[in-house]
Amino acid sequence: MQRRTFLKGTAVTALGAAALTATLSGSASAADIPVASLAALQNAINGAAPGDRIIVADGTYTVPTGSAITISGKNGTGAAPITIVSETRGGAVLRGARGFVLSNSSNITISGFAFRQSTTLEIPADCSAIRLTRNDFQFADTGDPYWVVVRADDSKIDRNHFHNKTTAGIFLVVDGPGSTAMAQNLHIFRNHFSDHTFTGDNGGEPIRLGVSGRALSAAGAYVEYNLFERCNGDPEAISVKSSDNTVRYNTIRDSRGGIVLRHGNRSRVEGNHLIGGIDGVRVYGNDHVIVNNYLSGLSGRALVVGSGTTRDHTPGETQEQRRGNDACDRAVIAHNSLINNAGTLSGETRTYEPQDVTIADNLLVGDSGSLVAMGATSGFTWRSNLLWGAAANGNIPSGGFTRADPRLGQGTDGVLRLTAGSPAIGAATLGGTVVADDIDGDQRGSVRDIGADEYATAPVLRHPLTAADVGPNAA
């Protein structure tokens, strides 16, 4: 069924003023409110109480120019959010310039819609605990460059599909109040980002977590269990420009973009699969932890320890100074598997070289070029890395590696893992950095293996993600 509904007038408040009462077949209760027009939807939102569930009938709803579906001053609770949900997933299609416009609200869930609007959906800083779940986002390419912008603390963005963008712009931006703060405690998980085909040099990231002016602000965000496919709009699929974030258990496949800690400090990149694309992981800033990642079949550089135009970013910098790269200092890069990439472990040539970086217990395998192509490495610690393949060792210090066949076997999921008798088993030596399990979810124990995989015969708990694991229909 295609149900097209329109509202008269241009004022945002007109949605509520012209509200109609409409219900689907069956009885409605105080907490279960079916609606079948934009006016009825606005009326239900205006009267919503904690625990109410507003069910929008399947159909196409076109919001008139100058109007919006406003959610203002509405507050659910953690245990009883106000939920606005499509009758079936993707069944309620929102068109027009704007859809939902939120302000001064909390504990609101918006679920199951197909967003086809042309302007940004923003979760502003005066809101909190807003959840976007099981939605399908494909905005008009002629509209705003940013599709979803989150500035509110404690928000969740989960099980959505962002797809098919051909122009410059970003699927999901996380900022915060003002010009330097970051939204706190965001959880971005089980989303599917696909088919960003912008062909410019940059400006087409799927996720941007912060921006240069917010780099020194802690966000505490978790970006996990997301799938990126054919994300070719930027060299950065996950662009981190803030501090104290965790990026883990994501899969980036057949994409130009990788995971880039572009600005900020103290983030953790763990347990990600980057397979068959171009760029891998690039690291700038201080005190990051890069562990348990699997990077394979990349046509660019798998792991880059970045140099800088400055040693460190500091408060009070000019905007132009903040845009520059700051050198990677005191990072721990351990238990990663870099296998059959065009470039394996690389450095850069800016003025300020990385310092005091630990590179240990990594598996580096390749058949061309050099496995290690670093620039200056002042104060680096190299230990217990395992190298193999026809590629040259490169400029890794002689005491920081051994060369031996790791005896890899390919699983049904395409991942190369250790097999019995591998010299990587039990050979890791780095202490002090907590790496409790491996990329598959197997416990490391006190005697650890080199690389992202801990040899085990038990079934693998974490595989590279597929479309069935993410998006609106994911568990």
GROMACS .gro file of C-alpha atoms in nm:
model
  475
    1MET     CA    1   0.000   0.000   0.000
    2GLN     CA    2   0.123   0.353  -0.081
    3ARG     CA    3  -0.038   0.609   0.144
    4ARG     CA    4   0.053   0.967   0.050
    5THR     CA    5  -0.032   1.228   0.311
    6PHE     CA    6   0.025   1.603   0.299
    7LEU     CA    7  -0.012   1.892   0.542
    8LYS     CA    8  -0.140   2.237   0.457
    9GLY     CA    9   0.057   2.544   0.552
   10THR     CA   10   0.422   2.618   0.607
   11ALA     CA   11   0.464   2.671   0.980
   12VAL     CA   12   0.620   2.392   1.180
   13THR     CA   13   0.346   2.431   1.440
   14ALA     CA   14   0.082   2.364   1.178
   15LEU     CA   15   0.143   1.993   1.218
   16GLY     CA   16  -0.004   1.999   1.565
   17ALA     CA   17  -0.273   2.256   1.495
   18ALA     CA   18  -0.435   2.050   1.222
   19ALA     CA   19  -0.404   1.718   1.401
   20LEU     CA   20  -0.647   1.444   1.312
   21THR     CA   21  -0.740   1.131   1.499
   22ALA     CA   22  -0.660   0.821   1.297
   23THR     CA   23  -0.618   0.463   1.403
   24LEU     CA   24  -0.545   0.132   1.243
   25SER     CA   25  -0.782  -0.158   1.282
   26GLY     CA   26  -0.795  -0.296   1.633
   27SER     CA   27  -0.800  -0.123   1.966
   28ALA     CA   28  -0.538   0.119   2.091
   29SER     CA   29  -0.425   0.155   2.448
   30ALA     CA   30  -0.268   0.450   2.626
   31ALA     CA   31   0.078   0.315   2.544
   32ASP     CA   32   0.004   0.190   2.191
   33ILE     CA   33  -0.108   0.469   1.956
   34PRO     CA   34  -0.154   0.389   1.585
   35VAL     CA   35  -0.156   0.686   1.345
   36ALA     CA   36  -0.199   0.715   0.970
   37SER     CA   37  -0.133   1.081   0.887
   38LEU     CA   38   0.130   1.339   0.963
   39ALA     CA   39  -0.119   1.544   1.160
   40ALA     CA   40  -0.217   1.245   1.372
   41LEU     CA   41   0.150   1.165   1.426
   42GLN     CA   42   0.221   1.519   1.549
   43ASN     CA   43  -0.080   1.509   1.777
   44ALA     CA   44   0.033   1.177   1.925
   45ILE     CA   45   0.385   1.311   1.984
   46ASN     CA   46   0.250   1.623   2.153
   47GLY     CA   47   0.054   1.411   2.398
   48ALA     CA   48   0.305   1.131   2.446
   49ALA     CA   49   0.403   1.010   2.791
   50PRO     CA   50   0.682   0.776   2.903
   51GLY     CA   51   0.626   0.427   2.767
   52ASP     CA   52   0.399   0.533   2.483
   53ARG     CA   53   0.455   0.363   2.149
   54ILE     CA   54   0.336   0.559   1.846
   55ILE     CA   55   0.293   0.327   1.546
   56VAL     CA   56   0.300   0.496   1.204
   57ALA     CA   57   0.110   0.312   0.931
   58ASP     CA   58   0.303   0.202   0.625
   59GLY     CA   59   0.293   0.453   0.343
   60THR     CA   60   0.471   0.757   0.201
   61TYR     CA   61   0.449   1.076   0.407
   62THR     CA   62   0.565   1.400   0.245
   63VAL     CA   63   0.639   1.680   0.491
   64PRO     CA   64   0.563   2.018   0.328
   65THR     CA   65   0.838   2.273   0.280
   66GLY     CA   66   0.874   2.481   0.596
   67SER     CA   67   0.716   2.218   0.818
   68ALA     CA   68   0.857   1.935   1.025
   69ILE     CA   69   0.758   1.661   1.266
   70THR     CA   70   0.855   1.828   1.593
   71ILE     CA   71   0.959   1.649   1.909
   72SER     CA   72   0.997   1.927   2.165
   73GLY     CA   73   1.006   1.904   2.542
   74LYS     CA   74   0.919   1.534   2.538
   75ASN     CA   75   1.086   1.308   2.792
   76GLY     CA   76   1.059   0.937   2.834
   77THR     CA   77   1.262   0.749   3.091
   78GLY     CA   78   1.542   0.497   3.064
   79ALA     CA   79   1.300   0.216   3.144
   80ALA     CA   80   1.008   0.362   2.949
   81PRO     CA   81   1.118   0.562   2.644
   82ILE     CA   82   0.875   0.729   2.408
   83THR     CA   83   0.894   0.522   2.089
   84ILE     CA   84   0.794   0.634   1.740
   85VAL     CA   85   0.800   0.332   1.511
   86SER     CA   86   0.703   0.239   1.158
   87GLU     CA   87   0.432  -0.027   1.132
   88THR     CA   88   0.683  -0.246   0.947
   89ARG     CA   89   1.054  -0.185   0.903
   90GLY     CA   90   1.099   0.051   0.611
   91GLY     CA   91   0.725   0.067   0.554
   92ALA     CA   92   0.678   0.431   0.658
   93VAL     CA   93   0.869   0.651   0.413
   94LEU     CA   94   0.942   1.014   0.505
   95ARG     CA   95   0.994   1.255   0.216
   96GLY     CA   96   1.022   1.631   0.190
   97ALA     CA   97   1.282   1.875   0.313
   98ARG     CA   98   1.268   1.780   0.679
   99GLY     CA   99   1.141   1.492   0.888
  100PHE     CA  100   1.182   1.480   1.265
  101VAL     CA  101   1.314   1.792   1.439
  102LEU     CA  102   1.409   1.738   1.802
  103SER     CA  103   1.467   1.983   2.086
  104ASN     CA  104   1.486   1.967   2.465
  105SER     CA  105   1.387   1.599   2.473
  106SER     CA  106   1.525   1.276   2.617
  107ASN     CA  107   1.475   0.901   2.601
  108ILE     CA  108   1.313   0.906   2.258
  109THR     CA  109   1.342   0.613   2.015
  110ILE     CA  110   1.281   0.653   1.641
  111SER     CA  111   1.263   0.317   1.468
  112GLY     CA  112   1.195   0.152   1.135
  113PHE     CA  113   1.155   0.450   0.902
  114ALA     CA  114   1.285   0.496   0.549
  115PHE     CA  115   1.431   0.848   0.549
  116ARG     CA  116   1.429   1.013   0.207
  117GLN     CA  117   1.447   1.377   0.316
  118SER     CA  118   1.689   1.637   0.182
  119THR     CA  119   1.809   1.815   0.498
  120THR     CA  120   2.015   1.696   0.793
  121LEU     CA  121   1.852   1.497   1.071
  122GLU     CA  122   2.010   1.650   1.382
  123ILE     CA  123   2.005   1.531   1.741
  124PRO     CA  124   2.089   1.860   1.915
  125ALA     CA  125   2.290   1.913   2.230
  126ASP     CA  126   1.985   2.006   2.439
  127CYS     CA  127   1.860   1.648   2.401
  128SER     CA  128   1.993   1.327   2.557
  129ALA     CA  129   1.946   0.952   2.529
  130ILE     CA  130   1.801   0.964   2.177
  131ARG     CA  131   1.804   0.639   1.983
  132LEU     CA  132   1.786   0.590   1.606
  133THR     CA  133   1.739   0.220   1.537
  134ARG     CA  134   1.646  -0.003   1.241
  135ASN     CA  135   1.604   0.287   0.999
  136ASP     CA  136   1.702   0.311   0.633
  137PHE     CA  137   1.880   0.634   0.536
  138GLN     CA  138   1.908   0.744   0.175
  139PHE     CA  139   1.878   1.120   0.160
  140ALA     CA  140   1.848   1.324  -0.157
  141ASP     CA  141   2.198   1.383  -0.297
  142THR     CA  142   2.103   1.741  -0.385
  143GLY     CA  143   2.036   1.828  -0.020
  144ASP     CA  144   2.254   1.888   0.286
  145PRO     CA  145   2.593   1.713   0.275
  146TYR     CA  146   2.554   1.563   0.623
  147TRP     CA  147   2.276   1.310   0.671
  148VAL     CA  148   2.270   1.257   1.048
  149VAL     CA  149   2.445   1.483   1.300
  150VAL     CA  150   2.455   1.386   1.668
  151ARG     CA  151   2.538   1.644   1.935
  152ALA     CA  152   2.347   1.491   2.227
  153ASP     CA  153   2.496   1.284   2.509
  154ASP     CA  154   2.409   0.917   2.563
  155SER     CA  155   2.265   0.866   2.216
  156LYS     CA  156   2.247   0.532   2.036
  157ILE     CA  157   2.271   0.481   1.661
  158ASP     CA  158   2.215   0.113   1.591
  159ARG     CA  159   2.098  -0.131   1.325
  160ASN     CA  160   2.051   0.131   1.056
  161HIS     CA  161   2.148   0.121   0.689
  162PHE     CA  162   2.316   0.429   0.540
  163HIS     CA  163   2.364   0.387   0.168
  164ASN     CA  164   2.395   0.520  -0.186
  165LYS     CA  165   2.552   0.864  -0.166
  166THR     CA  166   2.720   1.003  -0.478
  167THR     CA  167   2.813   1.355  -0.369
  168ALA     CA  168   3.045   1.501  -0.105
  169GLY     CA  169   2.919   1.466   0.249
  170ILE     CA  170   2.909   1.234   0.545
  171PHE     CA  171   2.659   0.968   0.647
  172LEU     CA  172   2.700   1.016   1.024
  173VAL     CA  173   2.868   1.307   1.206
  174VAL     CA  174   2.925   1.320   1.580
  175ASP     CA  175   2.995   1.665   1.724
  176GLY     CA  176   2.887   1.830   2.047
  177PRO     CA  177   2.778   2.159   2.201
  178GLY     CA  178   2.967   2.474   2.105
  179SER     CA  179   3.282   2.452   1.895
  180THR     CA  180   3.518   2.246   2.114
  181ALA     CA  181   3.313   1.997   2.320
  182MET     CA  182   3.207   1.646   2.218
  183ALA     CA  183   2.884   1.460   2.278
  184GLN     CA  184   2.946   1.205   2.551
  185ASN     CA  185   2.899   0.829   2.564
  186LEU     CA  186   2.764   0.760   2.216
  187HIS     CA  187   2.711   0.401   2.109
  188ILE     CA  188   2.724   0.336   1.733
  189PHE     CA  189   2.672  -0.032   1.660
  190ARG     CA  190   2.538  -0.292   1.416
  191ASN     CA  191   2.496  -0.037   1.136
  192HIS     CA  192   2.554  -0.102   0.767
  193PHE     CA  193   2.733   0.172   0.570
  194SER     CA  194   2.751   0.103   0.199
  195ASP     CA  195   2.801   0.252  -0.145
  196HIS     CA  196   2.941   0.598  -0.086
  197THR     CA  197   3.067   0.669  -0.437
  198PHE     CA  198   3.183   1.033  -0.417
  199THR     CA  199   3.495   1.056  -0.634
  200GLY     CA  200   3.668   1.360  -0.482
  201ASP     CA  201   3.993   1.348  -0.288
  202ASN     CA  202   3.814   1.362   0.046
  203GLY     CA  203   3.492   1.472   0.212
  204GLY     CA  204   3.289   1.153   0.187
  205GLU     CA  205   3.342   0.969   0.515
  206PRO     CA  206   3.081   0.724   0.642
  207ILE     CA  207   3.153   0.824   1.005
  208ARG     CA  208   3.329   1.132   1.136
  209LEU     CA  209   3.373   1.126   1.511
  210GLY     CA  210   3.460   1.485   1.596
  211VAL     CA  211   3.636   1.757   1.402
  212SER     CA  212   3.969   1.937   1.433
  213GLY     CA  213   3.849   2.196   1.684
  214ARG     CA  214   3.712   1.923   1.911
  215ALA     CA  215   4.020   1.699   1.895
  216LEU     CA  216   4.129   1.740   2.257
  217SER     CA  217   3.781   1.674   2.399
  218ALA     CA  218   3.705   1.327   2.532
  219ALA     CA  219   3.398   1.164   2.378
  220GLY     CA  220   3.399   0.812   2.524
  221ALA     CA  221   3.221   0.680   2.215
  222TYR     CA  222   3.201   0.313   2.119
  223VAL     CA  223   3.193   0.237   1.746
  224GLU     CA  224   3.154  -0.139   1.719
  225TYR     CA  225   3.013  -0.422   1.508
  226ASN     CA  226   2.950  -0.199   1.206
  227LEU     CA  227   2.993  -0.312   0.845
  228PHE     CA  228   3.136  -0.086   0.574
  229GLU     CA  229   3.114  -0.198   0.212
  230ARG     CA  230   3.217  -0.006  -0.100
  231CYS     CA  231   3.272   0.310   0.103
  232ASN     CA  232   3.484   0.497  -0.149
  233GLY     CA  233   3.409   0.863  -0.078
  234ASP     CA  234   3.715   0.928   0.140
  235PRO     CA  235   4.039   0.762   0.255
  236GLU     CA  236   3.885   0.759   0.603
  237ALA     CA  237   3.586   0.529   0.657
  238ILE     CA  238   3.596   0.589   1.032
  239SER     CA  239   3.753   0.928   1.088
  240VAL     CA  240   3.830   0.992   1.455
  241LYS     CA  241   3.892   1.357   1.543
  242SER     CA  242   3.832   1.349   1.918
  243SER     CA  243   3.978   1.170   2.220
  244ASP     CA  244   3.914   0.862   2.433
  245ASN     CA  245   3.711   0.653   2.190
  246THR     CA  246   3.689   0.280   2.120
  247VAL     CA  247   3.665   0.146   1.763
  248ARG     CA  248   3.628  -0.231   1.772
  249TYR     CA  249   3.488  -0.538   1.597
  250ASN     CA  250   3.402  -0.351   1.277
  251THR     CA  251   3.445  -0.491   0.926
  252ILE     CA  252   3.555  -0.272   0.635
  253ARG     CA  253   3.541  -0.458   0.305
  254ASP     CA  254   3.617  -0.352  -0.053
  255SER     CA  255   3.641   0.013   0.046
  256ARG     CA  256   3.875   0.300  -0.021
  257GLY     CA  257   3.852   0.416   0.338
  258GLY     CA  258   4.014   0.277   0.650
  259ILE     CA  259   4.025   0.358   1.022
  260VAL     CA  260   4.210   0.683   1.086
  261LEU     CA  261   4.289   0.838   1.423
  262ARG     CA  262   4.332   1.176   1.257
  263HIS     CA  263   4.316   1.397   1.567
  264GLY     CA  264   4.289   1.329   1.938
  265ASN     CA  265   4.449   1.105   2.199
  266ARG     CA  266   4.400   0.783   2.395
  267SER     CA  267   4.172   0.589   2.161
  268ARG     CA  268   4.166   0.211   2.124
  269VAL     CA  269   4.133   0.034   1.787
  270GLU     CA  270   4.073  -0.336   1.846
  271GLY     CA  271   3.956  -0.646   1.668
  272ASN     CA  272   3.863  -0.492   1.333
  273HIS     CA  273   3.872  -0.671   0.996
  274LEU     CA  274   3.987  -0.461   0.699
  275ILE     CA  275   3.971  -0.678   0.390
  276GLY     CA  276   4.022  -0.623   0.018
  277GLY     CA  277   4.009  -0.245   0.008
  278ILE     CA  278   4.271   0.026  -0.021
  279ASP     CA  279   4.366   0.190   0.309
  280GLY     CA  280   4.409   0.030   0.649
  281VAL     CA  281   4.479   0.199   0.983
  282ARG     CA  282   4.657   0.535   1.022
  283VAL     CA  283   4.754   0.669   1.362
  284TYR     CA  284   4.826   1.025   1.480
  285GLY     CA  285   4.818   1.170   1.831
  286ASN     CA  286   4.921   1.031   2.166
  287ASP     CA  287   4.875   0.716   2.375
  288HIS     CA  288   4.661   0.510   2.139
  289VAL     CA  289   4.629   0.131   2.158
  290ILE     CA  290   4.606  -0.064   1.829
  291VAL     CA  291   4.556  -0.436   1.895
  292ASN     CA  292   4.406  -0.753   1.745
  293ASN     CA  293   4.332  -0.609   1.401
  294TYR     CA  294   4.331  -0.817   1.080
  295LEU     CA  295   4.432  -0.628   0.765
  296SER     CA  296   4.449  -0.832   0.446
  297GLY     CA  297   4.447  -0.783   0.071
  298LEU     CA  298   4.472  -0.403   0.085
  299SER     CA  299   4.610  -0.229  -0.222
  300GLY     CA  300   4.740   0.065  -0.019
  301ARG     CA  301   4.922   0.086   0.314
  302ALA     CA  302   4.795  -0.145   0.585
  303LEU     CA  303   4.922   0.033   0.897
  304VAL     CA  304   5.074   0.380   0.907
  305VAL     CA  305   5.247   0.525   1.213
  306GLY     CA  306   5.201   0.892   1.134
  307SER     CA  307   5.443   1.181   1.151
  308GLY     CA  308   5.333   1.536   1.217
  309THR     CA  309   5.347   1.900   1.121
  310THR     CA  310   5.351   1.954   1.499
  311ARG     CA  311   5.457   1.747   1.798
  312ASP     CA  312   5.125   1.779   1.983
  313HIS     CA  313   4.805   1.972   1.948
  314THR     CA  314   4.735   2.206   2.239
  315PRO     CA  315   4.451   2.429   2.359
  316GLY     CA  316   4.463   2.775   2.208
  317GLU     CA  317   4.588   2.673   1.865
  318THR     CA  318   4.460   2.855   1.563
  319GLN     CA  319   4.215   2.672   1.342
  320GLU     CA  320   4.482   2.631   1.078
  321GLN     CA  321   4.732   2.487   1.327
  322ARG     CA  322   4.476   2.238   1.453
  323ARG     CA  323   4.413   2.106   1.104
  324GLY     CA  324   4.771   1.982   1.079
  325ASN     CA  325   4.884   1.632   1.172
  326ASP     CA  326   5.034   1.572   1.514
  327ALA     CA  327   5.292   1.298   1.543
  328CYS     CA  328   5.206   0.956   1.681
  329ASP     CA  329   5.363   0.929   2.027
  330ARG     CA  330   5.354   0.646   2.283
  331ALA     CA  331   5.118   0.424   2.085
  332VAL     CA  332   5.108   0.050   2.154
  333ILE     CA  333   5.071  -0.152   1.832
  334ALA     CA  334   5.048  -0.520   1.920
  335HIS     CA  335   4.887  -0.850   1.820
  336ASN     CA  336   4.788  -0.735   1.472
  337SER     CA  337   4.794  -0.954   1.159
  338LEU     CA  338   4.898  -0.770   0.842
  339ILE     CA  339   4.878  -1.022   0.559
  340ASN     CA  340   4.936  -0.982   0.184
  341ASN     CA  341   4.895  -0.607   0.155
  342ALA     CA  342   5.069  -0.379  -0.095
  343GLY     CA  343   5.221  -0.185   0.194
  344THR     CA  344   5.252  -0.345   0.536
  345LEU     CA  345   5.392  -0.127   0.817
  346SER     CA  346   5.483   0.224   0.706
  347GLY     CA  347   5.592   0.564   0.830
  348GLU     CA  348   5.573   0.916   0.688
  349THR     CA  349   5.813   1.205   0.627
  350ARG     CA  350   5.668   1.512   0.800
  351THR     CA  351   5.888   1.726   1.025
  352TYR     CA  352   5.794   1.565   1.358
  353GLU     CA  353   5.861   1.192   1.361
  354PRO     CA  354   5.665   0.952   1.585
  355GLN     CA  355   5.827   0.879   1.920
  356ASP     CA  356   5.824   0.612   2.191
  357VAL     CA  357   5.596   0.374   2.002
  358THR     CA  358   5.583   0.004   2.095
  359ILE     CA  359   5.549  -0.242   1.806
  360ALA     CA  360   5.530  -0.596   1.938
  361ASP     CA  361   5.380  -0.940   1.875
  362ASN     CA  362   5.256  -0.852   1.527
  363LEU     CA  363   5.240  -1.090   1.230
  364LEU     CA  364   5.364  -0.934   0.905
  365VAL     CA  365   5.331  -1.139   0.585
  366GLY     CA  366   5.383  -1.025   0.226
  367ASP     CA  367   5.541  -1.114  -0.106
  368SER     CA  368   5.645  -0.778  -0.250
  369GLY     CA  369   5.826  -0.465  -0.141
  370SER     CA  370   5.932  -0.431   0.222
  371LEU     CA  371   5.734  -0.543   0.524
  372VAL     CA  372   5.855  -0.247   0.729
  373ALA     CA  373   5.915   0.094   0.567
  374MET     CA  374   5.943   0.334   0.857
  375GLY     CA  375   6.107   0.674   0.867
  376ALA     CA  376   6.277   0.791   1.185
  377THR     CA  377   6.176   0.582   1.488
  378SER     CA  378   6.305   0.766   1.792
  379GLY     CA  379   6.257   0.568   2.114
  380PHE     CA  380   6.065   0.285   1.947
  381THR     CA  381   6.037  -0.054   2.117
  382TRP     CA  382   6.038  -0.350   1.876
  383ARG     CA  383   5.992  -0.703   2.005
  384SER     CA  384   5.862  -1.046   1.908
  385ASN     CA  385   5.724  -0.958   1.565
  386LEU     CA  386   5.699  -1.249   1.320
  387LEU     CA  387   5.779  -1.185   0.952
  388TRP     CA  388   5.727  -1.408   0.650
  389GLY     CA  389   5.698  -1.406   0.272
  390ALA     CA  390   5.907  -1.301  -0.025
  391ALA     CA  391   5.893  -0.934   0.078
  392ALA     CA  392   6.210  -0.788   0.226
  393ASN     CA  393   6.225  -0.727   0.599
  394GLY     CA  394   6.271  -0.355   0.547
  395ASN     CA  395   6.416  -0.136   0.819
  396ILE     CA  396   6.289  -0.320   1.125
  397PRO     CA  397   6.571  -0.360   1.381
  398SER     CA  398   6.724  -0.708   1.385
  399GLY     CA  399   6.636  -0.771   1.748
  400GLY     CA  400   6.269  -0.688   1.699
  401PHE     CA  401   6.158  -0.984   1.489
  402THR     CA  402   6.206  -1.340   1.381
  403ARG     CA  403   6.143  -1.477   1.034
  404ALA     CA  404   5.953  -1.805   1.009
  405ASP     CA  405   5.657  -1.958   0.828
  406PRO     CA  406   5.352  -1.887   1.050
  407ARG     CA  407   5.167  -2.186   0.903
  408LEU     CA  408   4.842  -2.013   0.825
  409GLY     CA  409   4.523  -2.185   0.718
  410GLN     CA  410   4.219  -2.023   0.563
  411GLY     CA  411   3.883  -2.060   0.735
  412THR     CA  412   3.545  -2.078   0.566
  413ASP     CA  413   3.509  -1.705   0.637
  414GLY     CA  414   3.824  -1.632   0.435
  415VAL     CA  415   4.036  -1.535   0.735
  416LEU     CA  416   4.390  -1.674   0.761
  417ARG     CA  417   4.453  -1.815   1.109
  418LEU     CA  418   4.728  -2.005   1.287
  419THR     CA  419   4.736  -2.382   1.252
  420ALA     CA  420   4.892  -2.641   1.481
  421GLY     CA  421   5.268  -2.614   1.503
  422SER     CA  422   5.287  -2.246   1.409
  423PRO     CA  423   5.593  -2.073   1.557
  424ALA     CA  424   5.360  -1.787   1.654
  425ILE     CA  425   5.194  -2.003   1.920
  426GLY     CA  426   5.306  -1.903   2.268
  427ALA     CA  427   5.572  -1.667   2.131
  428ALA     CA  428   5.429  -1.328   2.233
  429THR     CA  429   5.634  -1.145   2.494
  430LEU     CA  430   5.486  -0.798   2.548
  431GLY     CA  431   5.354  -0.741   2.899
  432GLY     CA  432   5.157  -0.459   3.054
  433THR     CA  433   4.899  -0.404   2.779
  434VAL     CA  434   4.567  -0.572   2.845
  435VAL     CA  435   4.467  -0.790   2.550
  436ALA     CA  436   4.224  -1.032   2.713
  437ASP     CA  437   4.107  -1.212   2.399
  438ASP     CA  438   4.185  -1.231   2.029
  439ILE     CA  439   4.002  -1.107   1.722
  440ASP     CA  440   3.787  -1.423   1.718
  441GLY     CA  441   3.686  -1.389   2.083
  442ASP     CA  442   3.919  -1.665   2.211
  443GLN     CA  443   4.079  -1.594   2.547
  444ARG     CA  444   4.449  -1.510   2.530
  445GLY     CA  445   4.547  -1.649   2.869
  446SER     CA  446   4.892  -1.598   3.020
  447VAL     CA  447   5.081  -1.756   2.727
  448ARG     CA  448   4.987  -1.559   2.419
  449ASP     CA  449   5.032  -1.606   2.045
  450ILE     CA  450   5.174  -1.356   1.797
  451GLY     CA  451   4.924  -1.184   1.569
  452ALA     CA  452   4.553  -1.116   1.592
  453ASP     CA  453   4.460  -1.485   1.621
  454GLU     CA  454   4.510  -1.702   1.928
  455TYR     CA  455   4.534  -2.062   1.812
  456ALA     CA  456   4.223  -2.258   1.918
  457THR     CA  457   4.017  -2.552   1.802
  458ALA     CA  458   3.688  -2.421   1.941
  459PRO     CA  459   3.435  -2.257   1.706
  460VAL     CA  460   3.512  -1.895   1.622
  461LEU     CA  461   3.295  -1.647   1.812
  462ARG     CA  462   3.359  -1.336   1.599
  463HIS     CA  463   3.383  -1.349   1.220
  464PRO     CA  464   3.408  -1.071   0.964
  465LEU     CA  465   3.063  -0.919   0.950
  466THR     CA  466   2.819  -0.972   0.664
  467ALA     CA  467   2.503  -0.783   0.570
  468ALA     CA  468   2.300  -1.035   0.772
  469ASP     CA  469   2.476  -0.924   1.092
  470VAL     CA  470   2.393  -0.554   1.065
  471GLY     CA  471   2.125  -0.312   0.954
  472PRO     CA  472   1.750  -0.294   1.019
  473ASN     CA  473   1.694  -0.670   1.032
  474ALA     CA  474   1.992  -0.764   1.248
  475ALA     CA  475   1.933  -0.947   1.574
   0.00000   0.00000   0.00000
